Short mmCIF file of C-alpha atoms in Angstrom, two decimals:
data_model
loop_
_atom_site.label_atom_id
_atom_site.label_comp_id
_atom_site.label_asym_id
_atom_site.label_seq_id
_atom_site.Cartn_x
_atom_site.Cartn_y
_atom_site.Cartn_z
CA MET A 35 2.53 -15.01 12.10
CA GLN A 36 -0.23 -16.54 10.00
CA ARG A 37 0.19 -16.97 6.22
CA ARG A 38 -2.17 -16.55 3.29
CA ILE A 39 -1.83 -17.23 -0.45
CA LEU A 40 -1.30 -14.10 -2.55
CA GLY A 41 -4.14 -14.11 -5.07
CA GLY A 42 -3.72 -16.92 -7.54
CA THR A 43 0.08 -16.82 -7.52
CA GLY A 44 0.58 -19.71 -5.12
CA ILE A 45 2.98 -17.49 -3.15
CA SER A 46 2.59 -17.79 0.63
CA VAL A 47 2.82 -14.44 2.42
CA SER A 48 2.47 -13.30 6.03
CA GLU A 49 -0.69 -11.48 7.13
CA TYR A 50 1.52 -8.51 7.93
CA ALA A 51 3.80 -7.06 5.26
CA LEU A 52 6.63 -4.73 6.21
CA GLY A 53 6.24 -1.45 4.35
CA ALA A 54 9.56 0.34 3.84
CA MET A 55 8.35 3.87 3.07
CA MET A 56 9.68 5.20 6.38
CA LEU A 57 13.15 3.70 5.90
CA GLY A 58 15.39 6.50 4.68
CA ALA A 59 15.31 10.28 4.49
CA PHE A 60 11.50 10.38 4.50
CA GLY A 61 11.41 8.79 7.96
CA ASN A 62 14.31 7.06 9.71
CA THR A 63 17.70 8.26 8.47
CA ASP A 64 19.71 5.77 10.58
CA HIS A 65 20.48 2.93 8.17
CA ALA A 66 21.68 0.59 10.91
CA ASP A 67 18.43 1.11 12.83
CA CYS A 68 16.39 0.55 9.66
CA ILE A 69 18.19 -2.73 9.06
CA ARG A 70 17.40 -3.79 12.62
CA ILE A 71 13.73 -3.07 11.92
CA VAL A 72 13.78 -5.29 8.83
CA HIS A 73 15.58 -8.10 10.66
CA ARG A 74 13.18 -7.95 13.61
CA ALA A 75 10.22 -8.16 11.22
CA LEU A 76 11.70 -11.22 9.52
CA ASP A 77 12.50 -12.86 12.86
CA ALA A 78 8.86 -12.30 13.92
CA GLY A 79 7.61 -14.25 10.91
CA ILE A 80 6.96 -11.47 8.40
CA ASN A 81 8.13 -12.72 5.02
CA PHE A 82 6.65 -9.97 2.82
CA VAL A 83 8.53 -6.68 2.30
CA ASP A 84 7.09 -3.87 0.19
CA THR A 85 8.97 -0.79 -1.00
CA ALA A 86 9.00 1.57 -4.02
CA ASP A 87 11.57 3.35 -6.13
CA MET A 88 10.30 6.80 -5.09
CA TYR A 89 10.58 6.22 -1.32
CA SER A 90 13.34 8.63 -0.29
CA ALA A 91 14.41 8.77 -3.96
CA GLY A 92 15.61 5.16 -4.01
CA GLU A 93 17.21 5.16 -0.55
CA SER A 94 14.54 2.84 0.88
CA GLU A 95 15.30 0.21 -1.75
CA GLU A 96 19.02 0.50 -0.98
CA ILE A 97 18.38 -0.01 2.74
CA VAL A 98 16.14 -3.01 2.08
CA GLY A 99 18.79 -4.47 -0.20
CA LYS A 100 21.42 -4.19 2.54
CA ALA A 101 19.04 -5.64 5.13
CA LEU A 102 18.29 -8.70 3.00
CA LYS A 103 21.91 -9.69 2.47
CA GLY A 104 22.03 -13.41 3.17
CA ARG A 105 18.26 -13.57 3.77
CA ARG A 106 16.85 -12.83 0.32
CA ASP A 107 15.44 -16.33 -0.15
CA GLU A 108 13.30 -15.92 3.00
CA VAL A 109 11.49 -12.90 1.59
CA VAL A 110 8.71 -12.18 -0.87
CA LEU A 111 10.05 -8.85 -2.13
CA ALA A 112 7.82 -6.23 -3.74
CA SER A 113 8.53 -2.83 -5.22
CA LYS A 114 6.65 -0.23 -7.24
CA PHE A 115 7.21 2.22 -10.09
CA PHE A 116 5.37 5.18 -11.66
CA ASN A 117 6.16 8.30 -9.62
CA PRO A 118 8.76 10.73 -11.02
CA MET A 119 12.38 9.79 -10.35
CA GLY A 120 13.85 13.02 -11.70
CA PRO A 121 12.98 16.21 -13.57
CA ASP A 122 12.75 14.52 -16.97
CA ALA A 123 9.12 13.82 -17.86
CA ASN A 124 10.12 10.39 -19.18
CA HIS A 125 11.62 9.33 -15.83
CA GLY A 126 8.32 8.10 -14.47
CA GLY A 127 4.94 6.82 -15.58
CA ALA A 128 3.94 3.42 -16.91
CA SER A 129 5.36 3.50 -20.44
CA ARG A 130 7.50 0.70 -21.84
CA ARG A 131 10.36 3.20 -22.09
CA TRP A 132 10.31 3.81 -18.35
CA ILE A 133 9.42 0.30 -17.17
CA VAL A 134 12.46 -1.37 -18.76
CA ARG A 135 14.73 1.18 -17.07
CA ALA A 136 12.88 1.40 -13.74
CA VAL A 137 12.99 -2.34 -13.09
CA GLU A 138 16.75 -2.44 -13.70
CA ASP A 139 17.25 0.52 -11.36
CA SER A 140 15.21 -1.15 -8.61
CA LEU A 141 17.02 -4.47 -9.01
CA ARG A 142 20.36 -2.68 -8.71
CA ARG A 143 19.36 -0.74 -5.59
CA LEU A 144 17.84 -3.85 -3.98
CA ASP A 145 20.89 -5.90 -4.96
CA THR A 146 18.80 -8.78 -6.27
CA ASP A 147 18.27 -10.49 -9.60
CA HIS A 148 14.48 -10.57 -9.38
CA LEU A 149 11.40 -9.06 -7.75
CA ASP A 150 8.64 -11.32 -6.53
CA LEU A 151 6.05 -8.60 -7.13
CA TYR A 152 6.33 -5.45 -9.27
CA GLN A 153 3.49 -2.93 -9.01
CA VAL A 154 2.26 0.14 -10.88
CA HIS A 155 2.15 2.72 -8.07
CA ARG A 156 -0.74 4.74 -9.57
CA PRO A 157 -2.84 4.70 -12.75
CA ASP A 158 -1.16 6.44 -15.68
CA PRO A 159 -3.76 8.22 -17.84
CA ALA A 160 -1.10 9.05 -20.46
CA THR A 161 -0.29 5.41 -21.24
CA ASP A 162 -2.52 2.76 -22.79
CA ILE A 163 -2.92 -0.15 -20.36
CA ASP A 164 -2.10 -2.49 -23.26
CA GLU A 165 1.31 -0.82 -23.54
CA THR A 166 1.97 -1.17 -19.81
CA LEU A 167 0.89 -4.80 -19.65
CA SER A 168 2.91 -5.66 -22.75
CA ALA A 169 6.09 -4.27 -21.19
CA LEU A 170 5.44 -5.88 -17.80
CA SER A 171 4.74 -9.23 -19.49
CA ASP A 172 8.16 -9.08 -21.14
CA VAL A 173 9.77 -8.29 -17.78
CA VAL A 174 8.04 -11.32 -16.23
CA ARG A 175 9.04 -13.60 -19.10
CA SER A 176 12.63 -12.42 -18.78
CA GLY A 177 12.70 -13.77 -15.21
CA LYS A 178 13.30 -10.37 -13.58
CA VAL A 179 9.81 -10.27 -12.06
CA ARG A 180 7.63 -13.11 -10.81
CA ALA A 181 4.22 -11.37 -10.63
CA ILE A 182 2.75 -7.94 -11.31
CA GLY A 183 0.19 -5.80 -9.55
CA THR A 184 -1.34 -2.36 -9.11
CA SER A 185 -1.68 0.17 -6.33
CA THR A 186 -4.62 2.50 -5.69
CA PHE A 187 -6.41 1.58 -8.92
CA PRO A 188 -10.18 2.17 -9.10
CA ALA A 189 -12.32 -0.90 -9.75
CA GLU A 190 -13.10 -0.01 -13.36
CA GLN A 191 -9.41 0.17 -14.25
CA ILE A 192 -8.73 -3.13 -12.50
CA VAL A 193 -11.43 -4.72 -14.67
CA GLU A 194 -10.14 -3.06 -17.85
CA ALA A 195 -6.65 -4.39 -17.15
CA GLN A 196 -7.97 -7.94 -16.61
CA TRP A 197 -9.89 -7.85 -19.87
CA THR A 198 -6.95 -6.37 -21.78
CA ALA A 199 -4.62 -9.06 -20.47
CA GLU A 200 -7.03 -11.82 -21.51
CA ARG A 201 -7.69 -10.43 -24.99
CA ARG A 202 -4.10 -9.52 -25.79
CA GLY A 203 -2.38 -12.53 -24.21
CA HIS A 204 -0.53 -10.53 -21.56
CA VAL A 205 0.45 -11.52 -18.05
CA ARG A 206 -2.32 -10.19 -15.81
CA PHE A 207 -2.21 -8.17 -12.64
CA ARG A 208 -2.33 -10.52 -9.66
CA THR A 209 -2.53 -7.99 -6.82
CA GLU A 210 -3.98 -4.62 -5.86
CA GLN A 211 -2.64 -2.38 -3.08
CA PRO A 212 -5.37 0.03 -1.90
CA PRO A 213 -5.57 2.36 1.12
CA TYR A 214 -7.89 0.83 3.71
CA SER A 215 -8.65 1.68 7.32
CA MET A 216 -11.55 2.15 9.71
CA LEU A 217 -11.68 5.79 8.57
CA ALA A 218 -11.24 5.10 4.84
CA ARG A 219 -13.59 2.31 3.79
CA GLY A 220 -14.40 3.42 0.26
CA VAL A 221 -12.64 0.42 -1.29
CA GLU A 222 -15.32 -1.82 0.21
CA ASN A 223 -17.78 -0.54 -2.42
CA ALA A 224 -16.12 -1.91 -5.54
CA VAL A 225 -12.35 -2.43 -5.29
CA LEU A 226 -12.42 -5.29 -2.76
CA PRO A 227 -15.38 -7.11 -4.40
CA THR A 228 -13.68 -6.75 -7.79
CA ALA A 229 -10.47 -8.21 -6.39
CA GLN A 230 -12.43 -11.16 -5.05
CA ARG A 231 -14.22 -11.62 -8.37
CA TYR A 232 -10.92 -11.87 -10.28
CA GLY A 233 -8.91 -13.77 -7.67
CA ILE A 234 -6.65 -10.78 -7.03
CA GLY A 235 -4.59 -10.67 -3.86
CA VAL A 236 -5.07 -7.50 -1.79
CA LEU A 237 -2.29 -5.96 0.28
CA THR A 238 -3.63 -2.86 1.99
CA TRP A 239 -1.75 0.19 3.17
CA GLY A 240 -2.50 2.91 5.71
CA PRO A 241 -4.28 0.83 8.41
CA LEU A 242 -3.51 3.60 10.94
CA SER A 243 -4.77 6.25 8.50
CA ALA A 244 -1.58 8.37 8.44
CA GLY A 245 -1.45 8.37 12.25
CA TRP A 246 -5.09 9.14 13.02
CA LEU A 247 -5.48 5.65 14.51
CA SER A 248 -2.07 5.49 16.17
CA GLY A 249 -3.44 6.38 19.59
CA ARG A 250 -1.32 9.54 19.76
CA ASP A 251 -2.76 12.98 20.54
CA LEU A 252 -2.54 14.49 17.07
CA SER A 253 -3.80 17.86 18.29
CA ALA A 254 -0.55 18.57 20.11
CA SER A 255 2.05 15.96 19.23
CA SER A 256 3.48 17.35 16.03
CA ARG A 257 3.88 20.76 14.45
CA ALA A 258 4.13 19.04 11.09
CA ALA A 259 0.78 17.35 11.75
CA LEU A 260 -0.82 20.64 12.70
CA GLU A 261 0.54 22.33 9.61
CA ASN A 262 -0.65 19.51 7.38
CA ARG A 263 -4.14 19.92 5.98
CA LYS A 264 -4.72 16.24 6.67
CA PHE A 265 -4.85 17.06 10.38
CA ASP A 266 -6.41 20.54 10.30
CA LEU A 267 -9.56 20.19 12.41
CA ALA A 268 -10.99 23.35 10.84
CA ILE A 269 -11.62 21.21 7.76
CA PRO A 270 -15.05 19.54 8.21
CA GLU A 271 -13.87 16.15 6.94
CA ASN A 272 -11.06 16.12 9.48
CA ALA A 273 -13.43 17.12 12.27
CA ARG A 274 -15.57 14.11 11.34
CA LYS A 275 -12.50 11.90 11.52
CA ALA A 276 -11.57 13.25 14.95
CA GLU A 277 -15.08 12.50 16.22
CA ALA A 278 -14.88 8.98 14.78
CA VAL A 279 -11.47 8.40 16.37
CA ARG A 280 -12.85 9.28 19.80
CA ALA A 281 -15.69 6.79 19.34
CA LEU A 282 -13.38 4.09 17.97
CA SER A 283 -11.00 4.60 20.88
CA GLN A 284 -13.87 3.72 23.21
CA VAL A 285 -14.61 0.59 21.18
CA ALA A 286 -10.96 -0.43 21.50
CA SER A 287 -10.96 0.24 25.25
CA ASP A 288 -14.15 -1.75 25.80
CA ALA A 289 -12.62 -4.68 23.86
CA GLY A 290 -9.42 -4.52 25.92
CA LEU A 291 -7.35 -3.44 22.92
CA THR A 292 -5.19 -0.53 21.93
CA LEU A 293 -6.48 1.59 19.06
CA PRO A 294 -3.68 0.49 16.66
CA HIS A 295 -4.42 -3.17 17.39
CA LEU A 296 -8.13 -2.59 16.74
CA ALA A 297 -7.25 -0.79 13.50
CA THR A 298 -4.98 -3.48 12.08
CA ALA A 299 -7.27 -6.32 13.16
CA PHE A 300 -10.20 -4.58 11.45
CA VAL A 301 -8.41 -4.46 8.10
CA ARG A 302 -7.18 -8.03 8.44
CA SER A 303 -10.71 -9.26 9.14
CA HIS A 304 -12.02 -8.47 5.65
CA PRO A 305 -12.10 -11.69 3.58
CA ALA A 306 -10.67 -9.95 0.50
CA VAL A 307 -7.51 -8.83 2.31
CA THR A 308 -4.40 -11.00 1.96
CA SER A 309 -1.84 -8.93 3.83
CA VAL A 310 -1.80 -5.65 5.77
CA ILE A 311 1.17 -3.37 5.14
CA ILE A 312 2.55 -1.85 8.34
CA GLY A 313 5.07 0.98 7.95
CA PRO A 314 6.95 1.53 11.24
CA ARG A 315 9.56 4.27 11.51
CA THR A 316 11.08 2.91 14.72
CA LEU A 317 11.70 -0.46 16.29
CA ASP A 318 9.32 0.42 19.13
CA GLN A 319 6.54 1.10 16.62
CA LEU A 320 7.18 -2.27 14.99
CA GLU A 321 7.14 -4.09 18.35
CA ASN A 322 3.83 -2.44 19.24
CA LEU A 323 2.22 -3.57 15.99
CA LEU A 324 3.66 -7.08 16.29
CA ASP A 325 2.00 -7.40 19.70
CA GLY A 326 -1.37 -7.18 17.95
CA ALA A 327 -0.61 -9.58 15.11
CA ASP A 328 -2.94 -12.30 16.40
CA THR A 329 -5.81 -10.00 17.43
CA THR A 330 -9.22 -11.00 16.10
CA LEU A 331 -12.49 -9.07 16.35
CA ASP A 332 -15.86 -10.62 17.10
CA ALA A 333 -19.06 -9.65 15.30
CA ASP A 334 -20.18 -7.28 18.06
CA VAL A 335 -17.01 -5.21 17.79
CA LEU A 336 -17.23 -5.11 13.99
CA ASP A 337 -20.89 -4.01 14.24
CA ARG A 338 -19.88 -1.15 16.57
CA ILE A 339 -17.23 -0.04 14.07
CA ASP A 340 -19.85 -0.14 11.28
CA ALA A 341 -22.12 2.09 13.35
CA ILE A 342 -19.37 4.72 13.69
CA VAL A 343 -18.06 4.60 10.11
CA PRO A 344 -20.57 2.90 7.80
CA PRO A 345 -19.24 0.30 5.35
CA GLY A 346 -18.02 1.82 2.07
CA THR A 347 -17.52 5.29 3.60
CA ASP A 348 -14.45 7.53 3.28
CA LEU A 349 -14.75 10.19 5.96
CA ASN A 350 -12.35 12.31 3.91
CA ARG A 351 -12.28 11.67 0.17
CA ALA A 352 -8.64 12.77 0.07
CA ASP A 353 -7.74 9.57 1.92
CA ASN A 354 -8.28 7.68 -1.32
CA TYR A 355 -5.03 9.28 -2.58
CA TYR A 356 -6.14 9.15 -6.21
CA LEU A 357 -8.35 11.56 -8.10
CA PRO A 358 -8.98 10.68 -11.75
CA PRO A 359 -8.06 13.34 -14.31
CA ALA A 360 -11.74 13.80 -15.17
CA VAL A 361 -12.16 15.21 -11.65
CA SER A 362 -8.81 16.85 -10.99
CA ASP A 363 -8.27 18.58 -14.38
CA PRO A 364 -10.81 21.38 -15.03
CA ALA A 365 -9.95 21.38 -18.76
CA LEU A 366 -11.60 17.98 -19.08
CA ARG A 367 -14.91 19.28 -17.76
CA ARG A 368 -15.28 22.37 -19.99
CA ARG A 369 -15.76 22.92 -23.69
#
């Protein structure tokens, strides 16, 4: 497993990061099996593990904590906060009030005294970025967190945060975690160039685009998939994705690759990307992805991918997973 430096932190991380979203009630409910998945990833050379407090309501962090017993020093451990952790409106967001509690809760569940990376899971329009950075700077200076980052932030908010940190003397965000796949390339327009401009490490999620690029027959494999609007082919954007998947499958076949290996190698090939988060639910899924860890794509293959899904294009805008309030809240568009 190859290593890269995470932004300007000096921290060496594997090109694959193990995402723990599927460990727990949301995916794999067998804790012993989940621990085997974590151990296999570490044995294969993955040293970067990413989770979040909201994954299975904290259960994922608890599983990761158990899995890292005796191996914590081998791992660059990341978690995230922001999403609601209960019915109280103050049990979520990016306020100082919540951050100082959320970090303690994550440390307890992970059974560790520090996080190597602590990330804001989504932008919080209700909280001034100065307030968020001030609180996170205190957490870093206390020794409970080594570095801070963001997830699914648009480029303009990444820039605002960098400027705020410089002007106010705060610790600055060192990483960004955007969705990125062959079907969702919107981050190539501004997010990835902005990360490069500011020396920000990029750890991407969703390389298989929620299963679209898994190689499975999504039209018949899962009732849940069929019931989910993300896979409803009656929606024009999804029909476009299905057409692209068929074409990309041919590219993979011609290159002698499986579709998942083509998908992960594509994301890893972008010079802005530090690490690709893979989120297996089973040990077999992990083994399959590990088999493609050293896959590289030549220029001809990348050009064929560009011809199917042009650079900077999201075939379905919903795959960005973040709509700013100015778009999602009608009250902000009407007098």
